[in-house]
mmCIF file of C-alpha atoms in Angstrom:
data_model
loop_
_atom_site.group_PDB
_atom_site.id
_atom_site.type_symbol
_atom_site.label_atom_id
_atom_site.label_comp_id
_atom_site.label_asym_id
_atom_site.label_seq_id
_atom_site.Cartn_x
_atom_site.Cartn_y
_atom_site.Cartn_z
ATOM 1 C CA MET A 13 0.000 0.000 0.000
ATOM 2 C CA THR A 14 2.851 2.369 0.879
ATOM 3 C CA VAL A 15 4.546 1.606 -2.431
ATOM 4 C CA ILE A 16 1.342 2.461 -4.309
ATOM 5 C CA LEU A 17 0.956 5.745 -2.414
ATOM 6 C CA ASP A 18 4.591 6.656 -3.080
ATOM 7 C CA ARG A 19 4.062 5.895 -6.764
ATOM 8 C CA ILE A 20 0.970 8.111 -6.889
ATOM 9 C CA LYS A 21 2.864 10.935 -5.153
ATOM 10 C CA ALA A 22 5.729 10.604 -7.641
ATOM 11 C CA ILE A 23 3.332 10.832 -10.597
ATOM 12 C CA LEU A 24 1.233 13.696 -9.240
ATOM 13 C CA GLY A 25 4.139 15.647 -7.758
ATOM 14 C CA PRO A 26 4.226 17.762 -4.567
ATOM 15 C CA ASP A 27 2.667 20.721 -6.420
ATOM 16 C CA MET A 28 -0.625 18.814 -6.627
ATOM 17 C CA ALA A 29 -1.167 19.100 -2.870
ATOM 18 C CA GLY A 30 -2.455 22.685 -2.979
ATOM 19 C CA PRO A 31 -4.879 22.310 -5.926
ATOM 20 C CA GLY A 32 -5.990 18.880 -4.660
ATOM 21 C CA PHE A 33 -6.789 20.218 -1.199
ATOM 22 C CA ALA A 34 -8.569 23.245 -2.686
ATOM 23 C CA LEU A 35 -10.664 20.970 -4.931
ATOM 24 C CA LEU A 36 -11.678 18.810 -1.984
ATOM 25 C CA ALA A 37 -12.503 21.865 0.150
ATOM 26 C CA VAL A 38 -14.691 23.443 -2.555
ATOM 27 C CA LEU A 39 -16.555 20.179 -3.204
ATOM 28 C CA VAL A 40 -17.220 19.573 0.502
ATOM 29 C CA PHE A 41 -18.216 23.159 1.329
ATOM 30 C CA PHE A 42 -20.664 23.708 -1.523
ATOM 31 C CA SER A 43 -22.136 20.199 -1.334
ATOM 32 C CA LEU A 44 -22.998 20.918 2.321
ATOM 33 C CA ALA A 45 -24.193 24.447 1.532
ATOM 34 C CA SER A 46 -26.489 23.433 -1.340
ATOM 35 C CA SER A 47 -28.036 20.129 -2.375
ATOM 36 C CA GLN A 48 -28.050 21.350 -5.980
ATOM 37 C CA PHE A 49 -24.260 21.614 -6.206
ATOM 38 C CA LEU A 50 -23.381 17.961 -6.795
ATOM 39 C CA SER A 51 -25.559 17.591 -9.869
ATOM 40 C CA SER A 52 -25.130 16.912 -13.574
ATOM 41 C CA ALA A 53 -26.368 20.456 -14.298
ATOM 42 C CA THR A 54 -23.524 21.987 -12.261
ATOM 43 C CA PHE A 55 -20.787 19.867 -13.797
ATOM 44 C CA GLY A 56 -22.278 20.337 -17.259
ATOM 45 C CA ALA A 57 -22.148 24.109 -16.824
ATOM 46 C CA VAL A 58 -18.547 23.900 -15.591
ATOM 47 C CA ALA A 59 -17.586 21.728 -18.573
ATOM 48 C CA PHE A 60 -18.858 24.338 -21.042
ATOM 49 C CA GLN A 61 -17.612 27.420 -19.163
ATOM 50 C CA LEU A 62 -14.139 26.091 -18.376
ATOM 51 C CA PRO A 63 -12.565 25.839 -21.890
ATOM 52 C CA GLU A 64 -12.202 29.519 -22.797
ATOM 53 C CA LEU A 65 -10.709 30.346 -19.394
ATOM 54 C CA GLY A 66 -8.536 27.232 -19.560
ATOM 55 C CA LEU A 67 -7.123 28.080 -22.976
ATOM 56 C CA LEU A 68 -6.285 31.614 -21.860
ATOM 57 C CA THR A 69 -4.572 30.195 -18.757
ATOM 58 C CA LEU A 70 -2.425 27.952 -20.959
ATOM 59 C CA ALA A 71 -1.522 31.079 -22.936
ATOM 60 C CA MET A 72 -0.466 32.773 -19.684
ATOM 61 C CA LEU A 73 1.455 29.765 -18.361
ATOM 62 C CA LEU A 74 4.416 29.749 -20.755
ATOM 63 C CA PRO A 75 5.392 33.429 -20.264
ATOM 64 C CA VAL A 76 5.058 33.048 -16.480
ATOM 65 C CA LEU A 77 7.447 30.066 -16.568
ATOM 66 C CA THR A 78 10.095 32.308 -18.156
ATOM 67 C CA GLY A 79 9.634 34.867 -15.379
ATOM 68 C CA GLY A 80 7.468 37.059 -17.603
ATOM 69 C CA LEU A 81 3.786 37.813 -18.087
ATOM 70 C CA ASN A 82 1.373 38.319 -20.967
ATOM 71 C CA LEU A 83 -1.186 40.945 -20.034
ATOM 72 C CA ALA A 84 -2.540 41.011 -23.600
ATOM 73 C CA ILE A 85 -4.076 37.516 -23.598
ATOM 74 C CA THR A 86 -7.766 38.519 -23.588
ATOM 75 C CA PHE A 87 -7.368 41.227 -26.226
ATOM 76 C CA THR A 88 -5.212 38.945 -28.371
ATOM 77 C CA ALA A 89 -7.974 36.316 -28.184
ATOM 78 C CA ASN A 90 -10.671 38.828 -29.083
ATOM 79 C CA PHE A 91 -8.647 40.365 -31.909
ATOM 80 C CA ALA A 92 -7.960 36.894 -33.316
ATOM 81 C CA GLY A 93 -11.692 36.222 -33.056
ATOM 82 C CA LEU A 94 -12.343 39.452 -34.964
ATOM 83 C CA THR A 95 -9.986 38.222 -37.679
ATOM 84 C CA ALA A 96 -11.939 34.968 -38.074
ATOM 85 C CA ALA A 97 -15.221 36.919 -37.940
ATOM 86 C CA TRP A 98 -14.030 39.291 -40.690
ATOM 87 C CA VAL A 99 -13.201 36.367 -42.985
ATOM 88 C CA LEU A 100 -16.638 34.848 -42.337
ATOM 89 C CA GLN A 101 -18.359 38.193 -42.970
ATOM 90 C CA GLN A 102 -16.469 38.627 -46.240
ATOM 91 C CA ASN A 103 -17.624 35.183 -47.369
ATOM 92 C CA GLY A 104 -21.325 35.472 -46.679
ATOM 93 C CA GLY A 105 -21.639 35.837 -42.919
ATOM 94 C CA ALA A 106 -24.263 33.348 -41.765
ATOM 95 C CA ASP A 107 -24.053 31.649 -45.178
ATOM 96 C CA ALA A 108 -20.261 31.224 -45.145
ATOM 97 C CA GLY A 109 -18.948 27.720 -45.721
ATOM 98 C CA PRO A 110 -16.482 25.509 -43.798
ATOM 99 C CA PHE A 111 -13.582 26.598 -46.013
ATOM 100 C CA ALA A 112 -14.121 30.240 -44.983
ATOM 101 C CA PHE A 113 -14.087 29.203 -41.330
ATOM 102 C CA LEU A 114 -10.916 27.155 -41.846
ATOM 103 C CA LEU A 115 -9.232 30.095 -43.573
ATOM 104 C CA GLY A 116 -10.429 32.476 -40.852
ATOM 105 C CA SER A 117 -9.118 30.160 -38.123
ATOM 106 C CA ILE A 118 -5.697 29.890 -39.763
ATOM 107 C CA LEU A 119 -5.485 33.671 -40.133
ATOM 108 C CA ALA A 120 -6.689 34.127 -36.536
ATOM 109 C CA ILE A 121 -3.966 31.842 -35.204
ATOM 110 C CA GLY A 122 -1.471 33.679 -37.406
ATOM 111 C CA VAL A 123 -2.569 37.047 -35.984
ATOM 112 C CA GLY A 124 -2.357 35.709 -32.427
ATOM 113 C CA GLY A 125 1.076 34.243 -33.090
ATOM 114 C CA LEU A 126 2.241 37.490 -34.720
ATOM 115 C CA SER A 127 1.261 39.552 -31.685
ATOM 116 C CA GLY A 128 3.260 37.135 -29.550
ATOM 117 C CA VAL A 129 6.264 37.315 -31.872
ATOM 118 C CA VAL A 130 6.269 41.119 -31.658
ATOM 119 C CA MET A 131 6.187 41.012 -27.858
ATOM 120 C CA GLY A 132 8.839 38.303 -27.755
ATOM 121 C CA LEU A 133 11.194 40.224 -30.046
ATOM 122 C CA VAL A 134 10.875 43.410 -28.001
ATOM 123 C CA ILE A 135 11.375 41.555 -24.707
ATOM 124 C CA ALA A 136 14.282 39.451 -26.007
ATOM 125 C CA TYR A 137 16.234 42.166 -27.813
ATOM 126 C CA THR A 138 15.564 45.281 -25.728
ATOM 127 C CA ARG A 139 15.244 43.486 -22.367
ATOM 128 C CA ALA A 140 12.212 45.613 -21.606
ATOM 129 C CA HIS A 141 10.073 44.243 -18.800
ATOM 130 C CA PRO A 142 7.374 41.803 -20.066
ATOM 131 C CA ILE A 143 4.711 43.649 -18.071
ATOM 132 C CA LEU A 144 5.380 46.899 -19.935
ATOM 133 C CA VAL A 145 5.653 45.219 -23.332
ATOM 134 C CA SER A 146 2.493 43.137 -22.970
ATOM 135 C CA LEU A 147 0.619 46.122 -21.488
ATOM 136 C CA SER A 148 1.574 48.133 -24.575
ATOM 137 C CA MET A 149 0.360 45.331 -26.840
ATOM 138 C CA MET A 150 -2.875 45.118 -24.856
ATOM 139 C CA ILE A 151 -3.521 48.846 -25.318
ATOM 140 C CA PHE A 152 -2.677 48.628 -29.016
ATOM 141 C CA LEU A 153 -4.983 45.671 -29.696
ATOM 142 C CA ARG A 154 -7.789 47.192 -27.664
ATOM 143 C CA GLY A 155 -7.566 50.544 -29.435
ATOM 144 C CA LEU A 156 -7.265 49.019 -32.905
ATOM 145 C CA GLY A 157 -10.102 46.593 -32.248
ATOM 146 C CA GLU A 158 -12.435 49.287 -30.974
ATOM 147 C CA PHE A 159 -11.533 51.480 -33.936
ATOM 148 C CA LEU A 160 -12.346 48.722 -36.429
ATOM 149 C CA THR A 161 -15.597 47.664 -34.710
ATOM 150 C CA ARG A 162 -16.563 51.138 -33.424
ATOM 151 C CA GLY A 163 -16.903 49.584 -29.990
ATOM 152 C CA GLY A 164 -19.681 47.192 -31.057
ATOM 153 C CA ASP A 165 -20.137 43.461 -31.555
ATOM 154 C CA VAL A 166 -19.595 41.454 -34.712
ATOM 155 C CA SER A 167 -22.177 38.675 -35.011
ATOM 156 C CA GLY A 168 -24.083 36.508 -37.456
ATOM 157 C CA PHE A 169 -22.044 33.382 -38.117
ATOM 158 C CA PRO A 170 -22.855 30.036 -39.797
ATOM 159 C CA ALA A 171 -24.969 27.519 -37.895
ATOM 160 C CA PHE A 172 -22.348 24.782 -38.317
ATOM 161 C CA LEU A 173 -20.160 26.613 -35.762
ATOM 162 C CA GLN A 174 -22.660 25.984 -32.966
ATOM 163 C CA PRO A 175 -21.390 22.455 -32.111
ATOM 164 C CA LEU A 176 -17.890 23.859 -31.604
ATOM 165 C CA GLY A 177 -19.208 26.072 -28.820
ATOM 166 C CA HIS A 178 -22.182 24.089 -27.503
ATOM 167 C CA GLY A 179 -22.018 20.592 -28.965
ATOM 168 C CA SER A 180 -21.190 17.251 -27.382
ATOM 169 C CA ILE A 181 -19.771 13.983 -28.663
ATOM 170 C CA LEU A 182 -20.989 10.938 -26.702
ATOM 171 C CA GLY A 183 -22.033 13.325 -23.936
ATOM 172 C CA PHE A 184 -18.607 14.989 -23.777
ATOM 173 C CA PRO A 185 -18.585 18.761 -24.528
ATOM 174 C CA VAL A 186 -16.643 19.642 -27.686
ATOM 175 C CA PRO A 187 -15.028 22.798 -26.190
ATOM 176 C CA LEU A 188 -13.775 20.729 -23.260
ATOM 177 C CA MET A 189 -12.274 18.231 -25.692
ATOM 178 C CA VAL A 190 -10.386 21.090 -27.350
ATOM 179 C CA LEU A 191 -9.105 22.252 -23.956
ATOM 180 C CA ILE A 192 -7.974 18.784 -22.887
ATOM 181 C CA GLY A 193 -6.198 18.344 -26.227
ATOM 182 C CA CYS A 194 -4.344 21.635 -25.698
ATOM 183 C CA VAL A 195 -3.518 20.673 -22.091
ATOM 184 C CA LEU A 196 -1.913 17.455 -23.362
ATOM 185 C CA ILE A 197 0.048 19.367 -26.010
ATOM 186 C CA TRP A 198 1.337 21.823 -23.382
ATOM 187 C CA HIS A 199 2.153 18.921 -21.037
ATOM 188 C CA LEU A 200 4.211 17.189 -23.742
ATOM 189 C CA LEU A 201 5.867 20.481 -24.656
ATOM 190 C CA LEU A 202 7.020 21.111 -21.089
ATOM 191 C CA THR A 203 7.994 17.542 -20.200
ATOM 192 C CA ARG A 204 9.242 15.982 -23.453
ATOM 193 C CA MET A 205 10.575 18.790 -25.625
ATOM 194 C CA LYS A 206 13.752 20.842 -25.515
ATOM 195 C CA LEU A 207 11.770 24.091 -25.775
ATOM 196 C CA GLY A 208 9.881 23.244 -22.589
ATOM 197 C CA PHE A 209 13.090 22.478 -20.697
ATOM 198 C CA ASN A 210 14.704 25.705 -21.894
ATOM 199 C CA THR A 211 11.576 27.663 -20.963
ATOM 200 C CA THR A 212 11.735 26.631 -17.313
ATOM 201 C CA MET A 213 15.518 27.023 -17.213
ATOM 202 C CA ILE A 214 15.242 30.611 -18.477
ATOM 203 C CA GLY A 215 12.831 31.313 -15.642
ATOM 204 C CA SER A 216 15.360 29.941 -13.153
ATOM 205 C CA ASN A 217 18.451 31.764 -14.430
ATOM 206 C CA ILE A 218 18.502 33.276 -17.902
ATOM 207 C CA GLU A 219 22.168 34.258 -17.739
ATOM 208 C CA ALA A 220 23.288 30.721 -16.877
ATOM 209 C CA VAL A 221 21.181 29.350 -19.746
ATOM 210 C CA ARG A 222 22.679 31.892 -22.143
ATOM 211 C CA TYR A 223 26.237 30.963 -21.106
ATOM 212 C CA SER A 224 25.402 27.280 -21.617
ATOM 213 C CA GLY A 225 24.924 27.950 -25.325
ATOM 214 C CA VAL A 226 21.124 28.199 -25.563
ATOM 215 C CA ASN A 227 19.721 30.914 -27.825
ATOM 216 C CA THR A 228 17.577 32.509 -25.132
ATOM 217 C CA ARG A 229 16.209 35.160 -27.489
ATOM 218 C CA LYS A 230 14.828 32.502 -29.801
ATOM 219 C CA VAL A 231 13.229 30.653 -26.887
ATOM 220 C CA ILE A 232 11.534 33.803 -25.556
ATOM 221 C CA VAL A 233 10.172 34.688 -29.011
ATOM 222 C CA LEU A 234 8.820 31.132 -29.444
ATOM 223 C CA VAL A 235 7.245 31.210 -25.967
ATOM 224 C CA TYR A 236 5.319 34.411 -26.665
ATOM 225 C CA ALA A 237 4.416 33.244 -30.184
ATOM 226 C CA LEU A 238 2.903 30.042 -28.752
ATOM 227 C CA SER A 239 1.144 32.102 -26.087
ATOM 228 C CA GLY A 240 -0.423 34.293 -28.787
ATOM 229 C CA ALA A 241 -1.435 31.260 -30.859
ATOM 230 C CA MET A 242 -3.162 29.693 -27.833
ATOM 231 C CA CYS A 243 -4.993 32.990 -27.283
ATOM 232 C CA ALA A 244 -6.271 32.706 -30.843
ATOM 233 C CA VAL A 245 -7.629 29.205 -30.164
ATOM 234 C CA ALA A 246 -9.481 30.663 -27.167
ATOM 235 C CA GLY A 247 -10.823 33.463 -29.386
ATOM 236 C CA ILE A 248 -12.190 30.958 -31.912
ATOM 237 C CA ILE A 249 -13.922 28.971 -29.159
ATOM 238 C CA MET A 250 -15.441 32.179 -27.748
ATOM 239 C CA LEU A 251 -16.673 33.143 -31.212
ATOM 240 C CA ALA A 252 -18.470 29.801 -31.502
ATOM 241 C CA ARG A 253 -19.862 29.909 -27.955
ATOM 242 C CA PHE A 254 -21.326 33.414 -28.065
ATOM 243 C CA ASN A 255 -21.979 33.668 -31.815
ATOM 244 C CA SER A 256 -20.421 37.126 -31.590
ATOM 245 C CA VAL A 257 -17.072 38.828 -31.040
ATOM 246 C CA ARG A 258 -16.379 41.935 -28.985
ATOM 247 C CA VAL A 259 -13.008 43.511 -28.234
ATOM 248 C CA GLY A 260 -13.579 43.805 -24.488
ATOM 249 C CA HIS A 261 -15.043 40.363 -23.863
ATOM 250 C CA GLY A 262 -13.606 38.465 -20.903
ATOM 251 C CA GLU A 263 -11.443 41.245 -19.457
ATOM 252 C CA SER A 264 -11.873 39.749 -15.962
ATOM 253 C CA TYR A 265 -10.293 36.504 -17.184
ATOM 254 C CA LEU A 266 -6.837 38.071 -16.925
ATOM 255 C CA LEU A 267 -6.933 38.012 -13.118
ATOM 256 C CA ILE A 268 -8.223 34.444 -13.065
ATOM 257 C CA THR A 269 -5.520 33.087 -15.381
ATOM 258 C CA VAL A 270 -2.811 34.496 -13.108
ATOM 259 C CA LEU A 271 -4.607 33.105 -10.057
ATOM 260 C CA ALA A 272 -4.953 29.660 -11.690
ATOM 261 C CA CYS A 273 -1.223 29.570 -12.453
ATOM 262 C CA PHE A 274 -0.240 30.462 -8.883
ATOM 263 C CA LEU A 275 -2.854 28.167 -7.315
ATOM 264 C CA GLY A 276 -1.507 25.412 -9.599
ATOM 265 C CA GLY A 277 1.944 25.684 -8.039
ATOM 266 C CA VAL A 278 3.659 27.792 -10.716
ATOM 267 C CA ASN A 279 6.504 29.903 -9.388
ATOM 268 C CA PRO A 280 5.483 33.563 -9.995
ATOM 269 C CA PHE A 281 9.125 34.397 -10.715
ATOM 270 C CA GLY A 282 9.453 31.587 -13.264
ATOM 271 C CA GLY A 283 11.468 28.393 -13.340
ATOM 272 C CA PHE A 284 8.903 25.894 -12.081
ATOM 273 C CA GLY A 285 5.371 24.855 -12.969
ATOM 274 C CA ARG A 286 3.383 21.999 -14.441
ATOM 275 C CA VAL A 287 0.269 21.896 -16.590
ATOM 276 C CA ILE A 288 -1.805 19.263 -14.747
ATOM 277 C CA PRO A 289 -1.906 21.075 -11.357
ATOM 278 C CA VAL A 290 -2.845 24.285 -13.196
ATOM 279 C CA PHE A 291 -5.706 22.442 -14.906
ATOM 280 C CA VAL A 292 -6.952 21.191 -11.504
ATOM 281 C CA ALA A 293 -6.720 24.762 -10.171
ATOM 282 C CA LEU A 294 -8.887 25.913 -13.084
ATOM 283 C CA VAL A 295 -11.528 23.342 -12.182
ATOM 284 C CA VAL A 296 -11.442 24.604 -8.576
ATOM 285 C CA LEU A 297 -11.985 28.215 -9.636
ATOM 286 C CA GLN A 298 -14.827 27.321 -11.988
ATOM 287 C CA LEU A 299 -16.520 25.179 -9.332
ATOM 288 C CA LEU A 300 -16.123 28.070 -6.886
ATOM 289 C CA SER A 301 -17.861 30.402 -9.341
ATOM 290 C CA SER A 302 -20.666 27.901 -9.998
ATOM 291 C CA GLY A 303 -21.130 27.261 -6.276
ATOM 292 C CA LEU A 304 -21.486 30.954 -5.512
ATOM 293 C CA ASN A 305 -23.914 31.302 -8.391
ATOM 294 C CA ILE A 306 -26.074 28.439 -7.043
ATOM 295 C CA MET A 307 -26.134 30.127 -3.643
ATOM 296 C CA GLY A 308 -27.453 33.286 -5.306
ATOM 297 C CA ALA A 309 -24.294 35.366 -5.039
ATOM 298 C CA ASN A 310 -23.625 38.086 -7.582
ATOM 299 C CA GLN A 311 -20.956 37.352 -10.208
ATOM 300 C CA HIS A 312 -19.033 40.389 -8.986
ATOM 301 C CA LEU A 313 -18.748 38.693 -5.588
ATOM 302 C CA ALA A 314 -17.096 35.719 -7.304
ATOM 303 C CA THR A 315 -14.523 38.091 -8.816
ATOM 304 C CA ALA A 316 -13.910 39.577 -5.369
ATOM 305 C CA VAL A 317 -13.468 36.090 -3.894
ATOM 306 C CA TRP A 318 -10.939 35.239 -6.640
ATOM 307 C CA GLY A 319 -8.961 38.356 -5.696
ATOM 308 C CA ILE A 320 -8.956 37.429 -1.991
ATOM 309 C CA LEU A 321 -7.953 33.887 -2.928
ATOM 310 C CA LEU A 322 -4.974 35.214 -4.899
ATOM 311 C CA ILE A 323 -3.797 37.156 -1.827
ATOM 312 C CA ALA A 324 -4.345 34.085 0.359
ATOM 313 C CA VAL A 325 -2.296 31.903 -1.996
ATOM 314 C CA MET A 326 0.621 34.346 -1.837
ATOM 315 C CA ILE A 327 0.459 34.478 1.982
ATOM 316 C CA LEU A 328 0.296 30.681 2.271
ATOM 317 C CA ARG A 329 3.225 30.298 -0.130
ATOM 318 C CA PHE A 330 5.287 32.724 1.926
ATOM 319 C CA ALA A 331 4.349 30.904 5.148
ATOM 320 C CA ALA A 332 5.186 27.492 3.651
ATOM 321 C CA GLY A 333 8.543 28.712 2.339
ATOM 322 C CA HIS A 334 9.371 30.336 5.701
ATOM 323 C CA PHE A 335 8.425 27.136 7.539
ATOM 324 C CA ARG A 336 10.663 25.013 5.283
ATOM 325 C CA PHE A 337 13.522 27.479 5.789
ATOM 326 C CA LEU A 338 13.218 27.294 9.576
ATOM 327 C CA LYS A 339 12.956 23.516 9.457
ATOM 328 C CA ARG A 340 16.151 23.280 7.399
ATOM 329 C CA LYS A 341 17.894 25.701 9.741
ATOM 330 C CA LYS A 342 16.999 23.601 12.792
ATOM 331 C CA GLY A 343 18.144 20.449 11.008
#
């Protein structure tokens, strides 16, 4: 039995303790608070609401692992969605065919990747702080998007897009399948590929990585390009879910993606983090939102709770690190 438990711990990793405990606490609290919580309706709602937030969190994860940040994720997603919407509108709008959607999706991912490349180049070659660079990109995309749409929505898309946002295959939501596929890709990237190893190493000590012969500039550009491309995937899913695109959609998601990364055990200064614990943290946050909604709380209260939770996570991390330091000192 001990061998089995040790094996499970080795597979899950120590960083699963926080998200796992949080998941258990949320399930127990809301199941006691409301008999409606543990129901197929609740988990069905979570399954459809989770993907767009999850994809944006994956887009945030890679820059955070390098010690950076991408504040432009929501506006990159929306601008990529506008790109796909423009292609559909130019090819008949609601009467556009699958080829137009495929072309729009490719261009959307290209636009998302391009925004990431621009940020990566500026960060890598000028050594400007990622917060300032991504904030500048966020302002640029927001202003350009509002100029092109005049602050309104773009809507009226083909009916065949509905399954991508609301459909199920054998009872499994299609958007959730897209998210899980992207989670697996990110997991393989970080655990099996050289780029993933270099990404975490740059977050630990970029100068040491540079002296070891790694082209750190290339890695940073690729990281932000992949981040932008993942934003575009999120934008396409949002387009299908809401049958409309708006530049300012999902602005509150930015806070939640950062919170999910930290709750999932990612080092805020870079160098350490895994995808699976972050995914579990996302489930916790979405269940927390659904639980508050069932209890009749306003959505703004959920946002406030997320903010308090972020502060609590930072305090607990500090306390845990201080405790380990004192323990080592006594030893």
